[in-house]
Amino acid sequence: MEHNIWQQKWVIGNWKMNGDLHGNNALVHKLRNFPVADKVCIGISPPTMYLLQVHNAVQIVLNNKIHTCAQDVSRFAGKGAYTGEVSAEMMKDVGVDIVLIGHSERSLYFNEKNDIQRLKIENVLNVGLLPLLCVGESLKEREDGREKEAVAYQLSVLKGLKTKNFAVAYEPVWAIGTGKIATKEQIADMHQFIYEEILSLCGKDVNIRVLYGGSVNDKNAADIFSVPHVDGALVGGASLKYESFAAIISAAQEA
Ligand code: PGA
């Protein structure tokens, strides 16, 4: 990694369960001509099936390094009789750099909580990849004024990890895919809280990136990037089209 990613804004496209061979190639190849964005750490997180395709395609991107990111990883390490699973070792083998852990959709549909997230984070760290932990409160927790309590509990999985590098995405569940966006005050408040929590859980001598996620698009990105302690964005829907994803990268470069 040529630039220090801990000083860059990160823009990571979470494709979720979207994409196909033809469309993925077209999208990544358009990024080939994207102007230099040296202040941005760009990542693409396709479905597991397409990790190798995306990794191979981004090797020929000329101007910017594009990181290959996985959306999830097995709780099991190495190899073994775990039908349907893909290990962190395999992800490293095909060129993955960053692995999303604990996205709220994993929690909602697969009931993944802190204990499983912790196993996954350790597997990712053990093979030298970077986990990106997703946290965020539900609408009910926000309405009850318990948003920080909820996020603090989710962040507690980071305690005692053998790493100095902590990447977190704050994604209020009520803002994901809904078009609702947290206010700048809500974002600033929570991002500062997450910084303080990481520093108190993991020590002062650490690298931190806290990304915002939830309905980030080409219209609101510049505004969000202007909020203190916002170190980038995890982008779902708007990462599926070149024009909107490129505009968000540009906004990060200019922030
Ligand atoms: P969205 O998704 O940008 O479509 O709201 C973000 C995410 O879930 O990572």
CSV table of N, CA and C in Angstrom, one decimal, residues 1 4 26 33-35 42 48 55-57 68 80 95 101 104 135 153 158 168 181-182 188 233 241 243 248:
chain,number,residue,atom,x,y,z
A,1,MET,N,0.9,-1.2,0.0
A,1,MET,CA,0.0,0.0,0.0
A,1,MET,C,0.9,1.2,0.0
A,4,ASN,N,-0.2,6.0,3.1
A,4,ASN,CA,-0.6,5.6,4.5
A,4,ASN,C,-2.1,5.7,4.6
A,26,ALA,N,-17.4,-4.1,-16.2
A,26,ALA,CA,-17.6,-2.8,-16.8
A,26,ALA,C,-17.4,-1.7,-15.7
A,33,ASN,N,-9.9,4.8,-15.6
A,33,ASN,CA,-9.6,6.2,-16.0
A,33,ASN,C,-9.8,7.2,-15.0
A,34,PHE,N,-10.2,6.8,-13.8
A,34,PHE,CA,-10.5,7.8,-12.7
A,34,PHE,C,-9.2,8.6,-12.4
A,35,PRO,N,-9.3,9.9,-12.3
A,35,PRO,CA,-8.2,10.7,-12.0
A,35,PRO,C,-7.5,10.3,-10.6
A,42,ILE,N,-9.5,3.6,-1.7
A,42,ILE,CA,-10.7,3.2,-2.4
A,42,ILE,C,-10.8,1.6,-2.2
A,48,THR,N,-18.7,-12.7,-2.3
A,48,THR,CA,-17.5,-13.6,-2.2
A,48,THR,C,-17.2,-14.3,-3.6
A,55,HIS,N,-10.5,-8.6,-7.7
A,55,HIS,CA,-9.0,-8.5,-7.4
A,55,HIS,C,-8.2,-8.4,-8.7
A,56,ASN,N,-8.5,-9.4,-9.6
A,56,ASN,CA,-7.7,-9.4,-10.9
A,56,ASN,C,-8.0,-8.1,-11.7
A,57,ALA,N,-9.2,-7.7,-11.7
A,57,ALA,CA,-9.5,-6.5,-12.5
A,57,ALA,C,-8.9,-5.2,-11.9
A,68,THR,N,-9.3,-4.7,-2.5
A,68,THR,CA,-10.4,-5.7,-2.6
A,68,THR,C,-10.9,-6.1,-1.2
A,80,GLY,N,-11.1,-27.3,6.4
A,80,GLY,CA,-11.8,-28.3,7.2
A,80,GLY,C,-13.2,-28.6,6.7
A,95,GLY,N,-6.2,-12.4,-2.7
A,95,GLY,CA,-5.9,-11.0,-2.8
A,95,GLY,C,-6.8,-10.0,-2.0
A,101,ILE,N,-16.8,-6.9,9.0
A,101,ILE,CA,-17.2,-7.8,10.1
A,101,ILE,C,-18.4,-7.2,10.7
A,104,SER,N,-24.7,-5.0,9.9
A,104,SER,CA,-26.0,-5.2,10.6
A,104,SER,C,-26.9,-6.2,9.8
A,135,VAL,N,-20.7,-1.1,13.2
A,135,VAL,CA,-21.5,-0.9,14.4
A,135,VAL,C,-22.6,0.1,14.1
A,153,TYR,N,-21.3,-1.4,23.4
A,153,TYR,CA,-21.4,-2.8,23.5
A,153,TYR,C,-20.8,-3.5,22.2
A,158,LEU,N,-13.5,-5.3,20.4
A,158,LEU,CA,-12.2,-4.9,20.0
A,158,LEU,C,-11.2,-5.0,21.1
A,168,VAL,N,-13.4,1.1,11.8
A,168,VAL,CA,-14.8,0.9,12.2
A,168,VAL,C,-15.7,1.6,11.3
A,181,ILE,N,-30.8,9.9,6.5
A,181,ILE,CA,-29.4,10.1,6.9
A,181,ILE,C,-29.3,10.8,8.2
A,182,ALA,N,-28.3,10.3,9.0
A,182,ALA,CA,-28.2,11.0,10.4
A,182,ALA,C,-27.8,12.4,10.2
A,188,ALA,N,-21.3,13.6,14.1
A,188,ALA,CA,-20.1,14.1,14.8
A,188,ALA,C,-20.0,13.6,16.2
A,233,ALA,N,-16.4,6.7,4.0
A,233,ALA,CA,-17.7,6.2,4.0
A,233,ALA,C,-17.8,4.8,3.5
A,241,LYS,N,-23.2,2.1,-9.1
A,241,LYS,CA,-23.2,2.9,-10.3
A,241,LYS,C,-21.9,3.7,-10.3
A,243,GLU,N,-21.1,6.5,-11.8
A,243,GLU,CA,-21.2,7.9,-11.7
A,243,GLU,C,-21.3,8.3,-10.2
A,248,ILE,N,-18.5,10.2,-5.2
A,248,ILE,CA,-18.2,10.1,-3.7
A,248,ILE,C,-16.7,10.1,-3.5
